[in-house]
């Protein structure tokens, strides 16, 4: 039996105070634990694969600050590089050589990227790439997939996943209908629905944007031929294909999901891993398209903190660590051990479940499945997931506080961490 005693007095006090200071007591909705019940734990520090909260409890972490901590939290080489950079200043608002270095690393790694522009978040990258898609094609409409999340910009909050799904919001109040009128949606993994949209809107669709592996409606993989089919359709109809690899970039493979699957989009958005835990985003693609961005071209986009030396430094060091031999083989090994183990325990304890993993990303749904899209994901037993989440938390395991979020492993996770996690899952699922 795993120890299940956790103290929460300080977390409760701090969160109660936070609710009077910030909407819902948080700076991002899913952190509030609304979909899993109970109150969130308040972090004090992180290191490697572990979290310590303000009450002194220690947890094995499978959120990894929502993806960036692929080398582990507070990696000593990243921290050392940041100390050196910090002595030179936190922000320049001017060109610095670090931008060149990280840009070259991204261009060398990601098949679609010939030029890149750095921004400060994944949301910002997706906002900018949408503007660029429309400018390059001189078309207004764009296709996204139900349950895919591309940040909180107005035009993307149509059948969005992630926090919107977690909170049960259909879209969001305050978003004008005119803003989303040009956003068309289709079920993920449904090529015929995409083809129908192109036929119903001839010459009007700028392109398709999607998560090549869905992480914001839970972990959902593309069916065989789906990404290839999208590539063919966009070629046929003169539209652009955009992979939102904010989550999958440098996590699924060093070159992202596009390298893993061998499908090269026209444009790509990035974030999370390329900032090594600091706020960052980027978008890139074919030179002829990216040359439309100001000041090279007429499409305006700017940012005071874009390309700041701290984010560039953390990103450079993180990619250096990831480029070492054996990195992704190790991530695949431990994530497979975890994902397969969870499914086996569910089966052994009589819980209908499905899920899986690719490289350092995994998911678990409490449904017999299979899950091909957002509609399938919504059939999962979210109440059971909430009880499972709380049980795992009490056993010292920190999972994403929503059924509609993927999980993440890191280079800092050990085989022993995985075994401890599976032992906790055995305890929880046996009594759930």
PDB file of C-alpha atoms in Angstrom, residues 94-216:
ATOM      1  CA  UNK A  94      16.633  44.709 -29.975  1.00  0.00           C
ATOM      2  CA  UNK A  95      18.368  42.024 -32.050  1.00  0.00           C
ATOM      3  CA  UNK A  96      20.634  39.578 -30.208  1.00  0.00           C
ATOM      4  CA  UNK A  97      22.782  36.733 -31.493  1.00  0.00           C
ATOM      5  CA  UNK A  98      20.856  34.214 -29.378  1.00  0.00           C
ATOM      6  CA  UNK A  99      17.897  34.623 -31.734  1.00  0.00           C
ATOM      7  CA  UNK A 100      20.093  33.558 -34.656  1.00  0.00           C
ATOM      8  CA  UNK A 101      21.347  30.502 -32.776  1.00  0.00           C
ATOM      9  CA  UNK A 102      17.898  29.238 -31.747  1.00  0.00           C
ATOM     10  CA  UNK A 103      16.466  30.057 -35.185  1.00  0.00           C
ATOM     11  CA  UNK A 104      19.153  27.957 -36.867  1.00  0.00           C
ATOM     12  CA  UNK A 105      18.448  25.067 -34.488  1.00  0.00           C
ATOM     13  CA  UNK A 106      14.709  25.198 -35.220  1.00  0.00           C
ATOM     14  CA  UNK A 107      15.234  25.473 -38.986  1.00  0.00           C
ATOM     15  CA  UNK A 108      17.675  22.563 -38.977  1.00  0.00           C
ATOM     16  CA  UNK A 109      15.289  20.360 -36.985  1.00  0.00           C
ATOM     17  CA  UNK A 110      11.769  21.068 -38.276  1.00  0.00           C
ATOM     18  CA  UNK A 111      11.201  19.986 -41.904  1.00  0.00           C
ATOM     19  CA  UNK A 112       8.709  22.723 -42.850  1.00  0.00           C
ATOM     20  CA  UNK A 113      10.615  25.658 -41.382  1.00  0.00           C
ATOM     21  CA  UNK A 114      12.869  27.707 -43.674  1.00  0.00           C
ATOM     22  CA  UNK A 115      12.377  30.970 -41.758  1.00  0.00           C
ATOM     23  CA  UNK A 116      11.070  31.528 -38.229  1.00  0.00           C
ATOM     24  CA  UNK A 117       9.629  34.392 -36.156  1.00  0.00           C
ATOM     25  CA  UNK A 118       9.797  34.260 -32.353  1.00  0.00           C
ATOM     26  CA  UNK A 119       6.874  35.413 -30.203  1.00  0.00           C
ATOM     27  CA  UNK A 120       5.915  34.980 -26.544  1.00  0.00           C
ATOM     28  CA  UNK A 121       3.298  32.216 -26.449  1.00  0.00           C
ATOM     29  CA  UNK A 122       1.623  29.502 -28.455  1.00  0.00           C
ATOM     30  CA  UNK A 123      -1.548  31.597 -28.619  1.00  0.00           C
ATOM     31  CA  UNK A 124       0.407  34.474 -30.122  1.00  0.00           C
ATOM     32  CA  UNK A 125       2.038  32.170 -32.678  1.00  0.00           C
ATOM     33  CA  UNK A 126      -1.339  30.801 -33.788  1.00  0.00           C
ATOM     34  CA  UNK A 127      -2.870  34.289 -34.028  1.00  0.00           C
ATOM     35  CA  UNK A 128      -0.017  35.423 -36.240  1.00  0.00           C
ATOM     36  CA  UNK A 129      -0.003  32.346 -38.457  1.00  0.00           C
ATOM     37  CA  UNK A 130      -3.729  32.725 -39.116  1.00  0.00           C
ATOM     38  CA  UNK A 131      -3.190  36.291 -40.320  1.00  0.00           C
ATOM     39  CA  UNK A 132      -0.320  35.095 -42.488  1.00  0.00           C
ATOM     40  CA  UNK A 133      -2.386  32.247 -43.998  1.00  0.00           C
ATOM     41  CA  UNK A 134      -5.096  34.673 -45.004  1.00  0.00           C
ATOM     42  CA  UNK A 135      -2.685  37.233 -46.412  1.00  0.00           C
ATOM     43  CA  UNK A 136      -0.723  34.708 -48.476  1.00  0.00           C
ATOM     44  CA  UNK A 137      -3.793  33.047 -50.014  1.00  0.00           C
ATOM     45  CA  UNK A 138      -5.985  36.165 -50.127  1.00  0.00           C
ATOM     46  CA  UNK A 139      -8.746  34.027 -48.609  1.00  0.00           C
ATOM     47  CA  UNK A 140     -10.537  34.435 -45.275  1.00  0.00           C
ATOM     48  CA  UNK A 141     -11.921  31.074 -44.176  1.00  0.00           C
ATOM     49  CA  UNK A 142      -9.932  28.527 -42.191  1.00  0.00           C
ATOM     50  CA  UNK A 143     -10.665  24.957 -41.113  1.00  0.00           C
ATOM     51  CA  UNK A 144      -9.952  23.755 -37.570  1.00  0.00           C
ATOM     52  CA  UNK A 145     -10.941  20.526 -35.859  1.00  0.00           C
ATOM     53  CA  UNK A 146     -13.440  20.037 -33.045  1.00  0.00           C
ATOM     54  CA  UNK A 147     -11.633  19.764 -29.717  1.00  0.00           C
ATOM     55  CA  UNK A 148      -8.357  21.121 -31.047  1.00  0.00           C
ATOM     56  CA  UNK A 149      -7.101  24.116 -29.086  1.00  0.00           C
ATOM     57  CA  UNK A 150      -4.975  26.794 -30.709  1.00  0.00           C
ATOM     58  CA  UNK A 151      -4.873  29.327 -27.911  1.00  0.00           C
ATOM     59  CA  UNK A 152      -7.529  31.666 -26.604  1.00  0.00           C
ATOM     60  CA  UNK A 153      -7.748  34.124 -29.506  1.00  0.00           C
ATOM     61  CA  UNK A 154     -11.338  34.894 -30.526  1.00  0.00           C
ATOM     62  CA  UNK A 155     -11.189  33.259 -33.962  1.00  0.00           C
ATOM     63  CA  UNK A 156     -10.068  29.912 -32.504  1.00  0.00           C
ATOM     64  CA  UNK A 157     -12.655  29.618 -29.718  1.00  0.00           C
ATOM     65  CA  UNK A 158     -14.997  27.536 -31.846  1.00  0.00           C
ATOM     66  CA  UNK A 159     -15.480  23.974 -30.574  1.00  0.00           C
ATOM     67  CA  UNK A 160     -12.176  24.349 -28.772  1.00  0.00           C
ATOM     68  CA  UNK A 161     -10.775  21.732 -26.417  1.00  0.00           C
ATOM     69  CA  UNK A 162      -8.555  22.130 -23.368  1.00  0.00           C
ATOM     70  CA  UNK A 163      -9.818  24.562 -20.741  1.00  0.00           C
ATOM     71  CA  UNK A 164     -12.985  25.250 -22.714  1.00  0.00           C
ATOM     72  CA  UNK A 165     -13.844  21.548 -22.704  1.00  0.00           C
ATOM     73  CA  UNK A 166     -12.769  21.192 -19.085  1.00  0.00           C
ATOM     74  CA  UNK A 167     -15.152  23.912 -17.942  1.00  0.00           C
ATOM     75  CA  UNK A 168     -17.980  22.806 -20.209  1.00  0.00           C
ATOM     76  CA  UNK A 169     -18.125  26.123 -22.060  1.00  0.00           C
ATOM     77  CA  UNK A 170     -19.556  25.829 -25.596  1.00  0.00           C
ATOM     78  CA  UNK A 171     -17.296  28.636 -26.809  1.00  0.00           C
ATOM     79  CA  UNK A 172     -16.863  31.884 -24.900  1.00  0.00           C
ATOM     80  CA  UNK A 173     -19.018  34.915 -24.178  1.00  0.00           C
ATOM     81  CA  UNK A 174     -17.481  38.101 -25.521  1.00  0.00           C
ATOM     82  CA  UNK A 175     -16.451  36.566 -28.840  1.00  0.00           C
ATOM     83  CA  UNK A 176     -18.298  38.382 -31.671  1.00  0.00           C
ATOM     84  CA  UNK A 177     -20.068  36.140 -34.147  1.00  0.00           C
ATOM     85  CA  UNK A 178     -18.364  37.983 -36.991  1.00  0.00           C
ATOM     86  CA  UNK A 179     -14.971  37.003 -35.599  1.00  0.00           C
ATOM     87  CA  UNK A 180     -15.683  33.293 -35.809  1.00  0.00           C
ATOM     88  CA  UNK A 181     -17.848  33.316 -38.933  1.00  0.00           C
ATOM     89  CA  UNK A 182     -14.848  32.424 -41.081  1.00  0.00           C
ATOM     90  CA  UNK A 183     -13.766  29.527 -38.862  1.00  0.00           C
ATOM     91  CA  UNK A 184     -15.064  26.218 -40.195  1.00  0.00           C
ATOM     92  CA  UNK A 185     -14.919  23.029 -38.109  1.00  0.00           C
ATOM     93  CA  UNK A 186     -14.751  19.318 -38.822  1.00  0.00           C
ATOM     94  CA  UNK A 187     -14.330  16.213 -36.652  1.00  0.00           C
ATOM     95  CA  UNK A 188     -10.708  15.131 -36.235  1.00  0.00           C
ATOM     96  CA  UNK A 189      -9.841  12.076 -38.354  1.00  0.00           C
ATOM     97  CA  UNK A 190     -12.733  12.761 -40.767  1.00  0.00           C
ATOM     98  CA  UNK A 191     -11.307  13.428 -44.238  1.00  0.00           C
ATOM     99  CA  UNK A 192     -14.702  13.366 -45.932  1.00  0.00           C
ATOM    100  CA  UNK A 193     -15.951  16.194 -43.707  1.00  0.00           C
ATOM    101  CA  UNK A 194     -12.917  18.281 -44.664  1.00  0.00           C
ATOM    102  CA  UNK A 195     -13.455  17.561 -48.357  1.00  0.00           C
ATOM    103  CA  UNK A 196     -17.103  18.618 -48.010  1.00  0.00           C
ATOM    104  CA  UNK A 197     -16.044  21.942 -46.485  1.00  0.00           C
ATOM    105  CA  UNK A 198     -13.728  22.639 -49.407  1.00  0.00           C
ATOM    106  CA  UNK A 199     -16.497  21.801 -51.888  1.00  0.00           C
ATOM    107  CA  UNK A 200     -19.036  23.954 -50.046  1.00  0.00           C
ATOM    108  CA  UNK A 201     -16.660  26.933 -49.894  1.00  0.00           C
ATOM    109  CA  UNK A 202     -14.898  26.958 -53.290  1.00  0.00           C
ATOM    110  CA  UNK A 203     -11.907  29.275 -53.470  1.00  0.00           C
ATOM    111  CA  UNK A 204     -12.604  30.694 -50.005  1.00  0.00           C
ATOM    112  CA  UNK A 205     -10.537  28.525 -47.626  1.00  0.00           C
ATOM    113  CA  UNK A 206      -7.059  29.810 -46.748  1.00  0.00           C
ATOM    114  CA  UNK A 207      -6.022  26.576 -45.102  1.00  0.00           C
ATOM    115  CA  UNK A 208      -6.282  23.985 -42.370  1.00  0.00           C
ATOM    116  CA  UNK A 209      -4.769  24.290 -38.891  1.00  0.00           C
ATOM    117  CA  UNK A 210      -4.586  21.293 -36.586  1.00  0.00           C
ATOM    118  CA  UNK A 211      -2.717  19.601 -33.797  1.00  0.00           C
ATOM    119  CA  UNK A 212      -1.156  16.639 -35.658  1.00  0.00           C
ATOM    120  CA  UNK A 213      -1.589  14.722 -32.412  1.00  0.00           C
ATOM    121  CA  UNK A 214      -4.437  16.128 -30.352  1.00  0.00           C
ATOM    122  CA  UNK A 215      -3.426  16.989 -26.807  1.00  0.00           C
ATOM    123  CA  UNK A 216      -6.162  19.379 -25.791  1.00  0.00           C
TER     124      UNK A 216
END
